Short mmCIF file of C-alpha atoms in Angstrom, two decimals:
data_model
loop_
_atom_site.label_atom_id
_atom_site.label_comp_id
_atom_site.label_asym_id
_atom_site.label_seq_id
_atom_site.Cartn_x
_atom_site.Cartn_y
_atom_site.Cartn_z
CA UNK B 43 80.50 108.08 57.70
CA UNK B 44 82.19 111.33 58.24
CA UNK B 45 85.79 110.70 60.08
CA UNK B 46 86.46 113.39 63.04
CA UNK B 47 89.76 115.03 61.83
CA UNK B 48 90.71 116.63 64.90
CA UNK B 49 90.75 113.33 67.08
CA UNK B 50 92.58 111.08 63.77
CA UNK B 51 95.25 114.03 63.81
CA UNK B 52 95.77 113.27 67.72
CA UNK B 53 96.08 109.70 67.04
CA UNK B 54 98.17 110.11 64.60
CA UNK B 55 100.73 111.96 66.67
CA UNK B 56 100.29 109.31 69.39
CA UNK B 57 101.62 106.72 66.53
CA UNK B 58 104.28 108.72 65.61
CA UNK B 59 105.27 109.18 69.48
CA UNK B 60 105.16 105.14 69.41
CA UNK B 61 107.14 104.58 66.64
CA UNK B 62 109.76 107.21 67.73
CA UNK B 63 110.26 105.03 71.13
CA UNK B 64 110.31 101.25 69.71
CA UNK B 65 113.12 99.42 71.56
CA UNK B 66 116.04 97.46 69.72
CA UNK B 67 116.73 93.41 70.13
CA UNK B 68 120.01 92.08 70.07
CA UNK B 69 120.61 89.36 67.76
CA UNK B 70 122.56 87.70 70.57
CA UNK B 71 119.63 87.65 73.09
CA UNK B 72 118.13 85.81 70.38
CA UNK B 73 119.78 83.73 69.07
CA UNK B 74 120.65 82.31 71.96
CA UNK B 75 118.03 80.23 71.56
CA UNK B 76 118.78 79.43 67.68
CA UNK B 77 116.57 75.96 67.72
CA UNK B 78 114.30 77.93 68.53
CA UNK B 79 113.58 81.41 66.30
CA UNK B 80 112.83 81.44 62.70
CA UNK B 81 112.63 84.17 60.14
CA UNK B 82 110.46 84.57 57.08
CA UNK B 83 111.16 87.23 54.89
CA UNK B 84 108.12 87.98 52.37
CA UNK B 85 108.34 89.01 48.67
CA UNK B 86 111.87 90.40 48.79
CA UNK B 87 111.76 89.90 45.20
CA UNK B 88 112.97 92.06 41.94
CA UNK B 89 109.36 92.43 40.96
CA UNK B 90 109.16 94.78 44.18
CA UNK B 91 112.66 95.79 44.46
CA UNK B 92 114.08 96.32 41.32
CA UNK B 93 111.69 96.75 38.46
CA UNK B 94 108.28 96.14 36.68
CA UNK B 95 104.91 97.59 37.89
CA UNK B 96 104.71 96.88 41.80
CA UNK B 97 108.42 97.69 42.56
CA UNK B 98 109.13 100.44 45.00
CA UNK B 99 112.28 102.17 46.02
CA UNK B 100 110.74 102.41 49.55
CA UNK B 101 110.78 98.36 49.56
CA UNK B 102 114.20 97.96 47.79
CA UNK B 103 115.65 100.54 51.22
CA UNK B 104 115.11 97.37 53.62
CA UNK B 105 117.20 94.74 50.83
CA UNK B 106 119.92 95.72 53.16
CA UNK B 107 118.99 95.78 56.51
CA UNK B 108 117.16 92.58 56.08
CA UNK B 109 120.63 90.97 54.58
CA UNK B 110 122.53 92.15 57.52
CA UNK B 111 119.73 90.58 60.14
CA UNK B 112 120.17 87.32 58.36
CA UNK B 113 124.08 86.95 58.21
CA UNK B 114 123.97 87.61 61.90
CA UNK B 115 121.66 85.60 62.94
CA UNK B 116 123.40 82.47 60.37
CA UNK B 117 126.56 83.69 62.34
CA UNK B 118 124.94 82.98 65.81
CA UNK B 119 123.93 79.57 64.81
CA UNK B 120 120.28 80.59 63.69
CA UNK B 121 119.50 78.10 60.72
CA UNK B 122 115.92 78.63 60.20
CA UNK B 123 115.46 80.75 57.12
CA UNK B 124 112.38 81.34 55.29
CA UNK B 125 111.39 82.86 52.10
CA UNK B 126 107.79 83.52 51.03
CA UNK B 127 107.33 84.35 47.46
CA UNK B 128 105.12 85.49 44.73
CA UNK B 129 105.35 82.95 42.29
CA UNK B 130 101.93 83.88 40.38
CA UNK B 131 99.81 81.48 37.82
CA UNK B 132 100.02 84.19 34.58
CA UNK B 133 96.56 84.23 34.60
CA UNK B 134 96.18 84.91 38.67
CA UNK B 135 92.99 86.21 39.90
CA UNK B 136 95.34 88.60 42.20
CA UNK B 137 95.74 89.97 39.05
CA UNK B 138 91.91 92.14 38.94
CA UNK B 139 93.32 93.82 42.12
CA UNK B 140 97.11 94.28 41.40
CA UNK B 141 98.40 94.68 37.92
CA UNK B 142 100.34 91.23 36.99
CA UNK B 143 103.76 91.05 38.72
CA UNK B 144 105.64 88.58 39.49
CA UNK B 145 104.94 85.67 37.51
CA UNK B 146 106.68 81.99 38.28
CA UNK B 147 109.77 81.68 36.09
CA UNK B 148 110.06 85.25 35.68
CA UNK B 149 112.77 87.60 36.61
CA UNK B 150 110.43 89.74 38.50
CA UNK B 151 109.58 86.57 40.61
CA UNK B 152 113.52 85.90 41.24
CA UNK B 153 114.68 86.49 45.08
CA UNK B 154 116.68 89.84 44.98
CA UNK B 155 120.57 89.57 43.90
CA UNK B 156 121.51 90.51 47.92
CA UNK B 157 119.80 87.56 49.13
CA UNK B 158 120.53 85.03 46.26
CA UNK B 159 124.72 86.05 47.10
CA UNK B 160 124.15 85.12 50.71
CA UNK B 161 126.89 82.00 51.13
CA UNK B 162 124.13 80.09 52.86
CA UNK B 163 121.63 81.23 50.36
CA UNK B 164 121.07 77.06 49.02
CA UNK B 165 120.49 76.59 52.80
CA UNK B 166 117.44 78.60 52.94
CA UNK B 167 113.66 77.45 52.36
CA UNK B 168 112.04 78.88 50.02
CA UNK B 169 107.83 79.11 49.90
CA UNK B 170 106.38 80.18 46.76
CA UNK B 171 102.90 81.52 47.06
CA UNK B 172 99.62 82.75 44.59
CA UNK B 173 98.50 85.67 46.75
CA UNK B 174 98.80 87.93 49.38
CA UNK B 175 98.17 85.42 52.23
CA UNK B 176 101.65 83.48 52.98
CA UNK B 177 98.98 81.19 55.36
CA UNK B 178 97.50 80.02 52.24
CA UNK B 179 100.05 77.78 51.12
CA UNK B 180 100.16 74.46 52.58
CA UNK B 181 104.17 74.60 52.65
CA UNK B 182 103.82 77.03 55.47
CA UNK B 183 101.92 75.12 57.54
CA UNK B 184 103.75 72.62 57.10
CA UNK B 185 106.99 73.67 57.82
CA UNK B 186 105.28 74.83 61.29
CA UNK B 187 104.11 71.56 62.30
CA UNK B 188 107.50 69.82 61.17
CA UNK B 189 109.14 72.52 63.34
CA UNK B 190 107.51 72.46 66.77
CA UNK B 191 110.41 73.84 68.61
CA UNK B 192 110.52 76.77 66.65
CA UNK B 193 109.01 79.38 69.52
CA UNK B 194 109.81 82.65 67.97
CA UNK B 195 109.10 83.81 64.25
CA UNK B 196 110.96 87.38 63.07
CA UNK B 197 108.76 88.78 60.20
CA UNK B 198 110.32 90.77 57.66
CA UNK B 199 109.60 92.25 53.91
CA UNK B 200 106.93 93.75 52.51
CA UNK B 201 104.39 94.85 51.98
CA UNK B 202 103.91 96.33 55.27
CA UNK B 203 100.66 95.93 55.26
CA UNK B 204 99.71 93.59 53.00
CA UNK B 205 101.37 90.21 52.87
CA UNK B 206 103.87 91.15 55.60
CA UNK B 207 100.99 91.83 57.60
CA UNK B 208 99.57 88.80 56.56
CA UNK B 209 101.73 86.92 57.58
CA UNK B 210 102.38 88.30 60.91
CA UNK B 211 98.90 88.18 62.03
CA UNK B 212 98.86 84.61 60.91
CA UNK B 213 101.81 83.53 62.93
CA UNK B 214 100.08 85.59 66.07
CA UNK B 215 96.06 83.95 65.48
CA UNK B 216 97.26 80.95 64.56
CA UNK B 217 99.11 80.23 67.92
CA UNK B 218 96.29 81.91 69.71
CA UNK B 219 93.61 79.32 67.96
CA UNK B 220 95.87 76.85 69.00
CA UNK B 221 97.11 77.53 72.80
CA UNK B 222 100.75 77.82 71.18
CA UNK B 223 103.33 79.92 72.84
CA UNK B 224 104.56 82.23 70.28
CA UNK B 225 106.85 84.86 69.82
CA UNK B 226 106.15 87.06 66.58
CA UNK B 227 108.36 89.71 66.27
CA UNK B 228 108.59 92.36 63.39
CA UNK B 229 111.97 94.98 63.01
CA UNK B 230 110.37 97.92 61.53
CA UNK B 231 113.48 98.97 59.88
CA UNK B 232 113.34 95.41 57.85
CA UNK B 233 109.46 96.17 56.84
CA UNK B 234 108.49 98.93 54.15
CA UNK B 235 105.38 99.33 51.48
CA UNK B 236 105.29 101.40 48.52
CA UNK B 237 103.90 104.96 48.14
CA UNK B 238 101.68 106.23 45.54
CA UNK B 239 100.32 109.68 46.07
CA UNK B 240 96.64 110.95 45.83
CA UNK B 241 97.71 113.40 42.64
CA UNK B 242 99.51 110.76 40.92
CA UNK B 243 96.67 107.83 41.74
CA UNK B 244 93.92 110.47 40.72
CA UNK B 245 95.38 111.09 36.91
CA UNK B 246 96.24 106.96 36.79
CA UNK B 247 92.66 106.40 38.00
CA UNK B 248 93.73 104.24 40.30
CA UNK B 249 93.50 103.71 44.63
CA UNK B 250 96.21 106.19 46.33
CA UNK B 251 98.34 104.62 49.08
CA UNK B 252 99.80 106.77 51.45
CA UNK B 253 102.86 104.87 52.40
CA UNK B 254 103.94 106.68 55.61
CA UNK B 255 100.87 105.97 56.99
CA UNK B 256 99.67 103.01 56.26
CA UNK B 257 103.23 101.77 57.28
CA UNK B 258 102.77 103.41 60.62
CA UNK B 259 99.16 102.77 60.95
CA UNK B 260 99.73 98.55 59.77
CA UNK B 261 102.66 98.52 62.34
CA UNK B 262 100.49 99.95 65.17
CA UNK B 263 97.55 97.25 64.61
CA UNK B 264 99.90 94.35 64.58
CA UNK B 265 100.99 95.48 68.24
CA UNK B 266 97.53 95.96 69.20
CA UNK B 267 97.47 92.56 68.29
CA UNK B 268 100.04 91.08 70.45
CA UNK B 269 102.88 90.90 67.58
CA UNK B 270 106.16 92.28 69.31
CA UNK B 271 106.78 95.32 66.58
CA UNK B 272 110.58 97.22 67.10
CA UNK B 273 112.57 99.04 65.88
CA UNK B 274 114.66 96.55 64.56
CA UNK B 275 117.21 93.38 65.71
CA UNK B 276 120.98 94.21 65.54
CA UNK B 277 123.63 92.59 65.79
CA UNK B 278 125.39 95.85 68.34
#
């Protein structure tokens, strides 16, 4: 297959142009309707924030953000707070893809130190899960059918497009499947993946991963999908 550069390039300025005019939510339009809206933060962990193989700098920038959408929404009454986890079997299968991060009862696998200090942190649900598909684990599910009034579901961590796009899409197909009404929103500014360039993933012999753009390009296809992408949810 031979990819027409010329036309990609033009695409890829339209994304750009998209990105560039994403609106902002207001956590008080929201959570206005606090019953009602969840969020799920994914793999926020110190396996991808902090240190060992898979952690990113790029991933650790959205730590804060992401702490500052949940304090406001606790402070508006939201109490719906989700956190899906690597919590990996040492011997995962994940593992022939990704080199092995994150296993349960390591410190890699711990939620990051920002999160954990929230005052409301023992409040908070935690979901620990074996691969990149948060969908996978029957606690998810779960939760959603305890939680039927639940009508809107903000998506945040990472990777952007890996499990956080996982997830998103799940949240979005599943209500479509089903007839649900669903609102599945995702702040950009509380999303992020890691970057490894082609020079660097040519002498490790391993896949590149261009981070800008498969951020953009992940972002873009959830929309195209009917999952409300912006620029983020603040609380001003």
């Amino acid at each position: 297959m031979k990819i027409n550069t010329t036309k990609n390039h033009e695409f890829l300025q339209f994304i750009e142009d998209w990105l560039a005019q994403l609106k902002t939510l207001r956590v008080a339009e929201l959570a206005a309707f606090g019953d009602e809206i969840a969020i799920v933060s994914v793999d926020l962990l110190k396996g991808f924030c902090d240190f060992g193989p898979l952690s990113s700098p790029r991933v650790a920038n959205i730590v804060v953000p992401t702490t500052a959408l949940m304090t406001s929404l606790w402070q508006y009454g939201v109490r719906h707070i989700l956190l899906s986890q690597d919590a990996h079997d040492a011997n995962a299968v994940e593992f022939s893809a990704f080199p092995p991060h994150c296993i349960r009862g390591s410190a890699e696998a711990e939620t990051v130190d920002a999160i954990r200090d929230l005052p409301f942190f023992n409040q908070i649900t935690i979901l620990e899960k074996n691969s990149i598909a948060s969908d996978l684990n029957v606690q998810l599910s779960e939760w959603i059918h305890n939680h039927p009034k639940v009508k809107s579901y903000i998506v945040v961590g990472d990777c952007t497009d890996l499990c956080t796009y996982q997830l998103a899409m799940f949240l979005r197909a599943s209500a479509n499947e089903h007839q649900v009404e669903r609102r599945v929103i995702v702040p950009a500014d509380c999303v992020a993946t890691y970057d490894l360039p082609l020079e660097v993933a040519s002498a490790a012999k391993v896949m590149p991963h261009p981070g800008d753009l498969l951020h953009a390009v992940f972002l873009y296809h959830m929309a195209l999908n009917g999952i409300e992408v912006v620029a983020g949810i603040h609380a001003k």
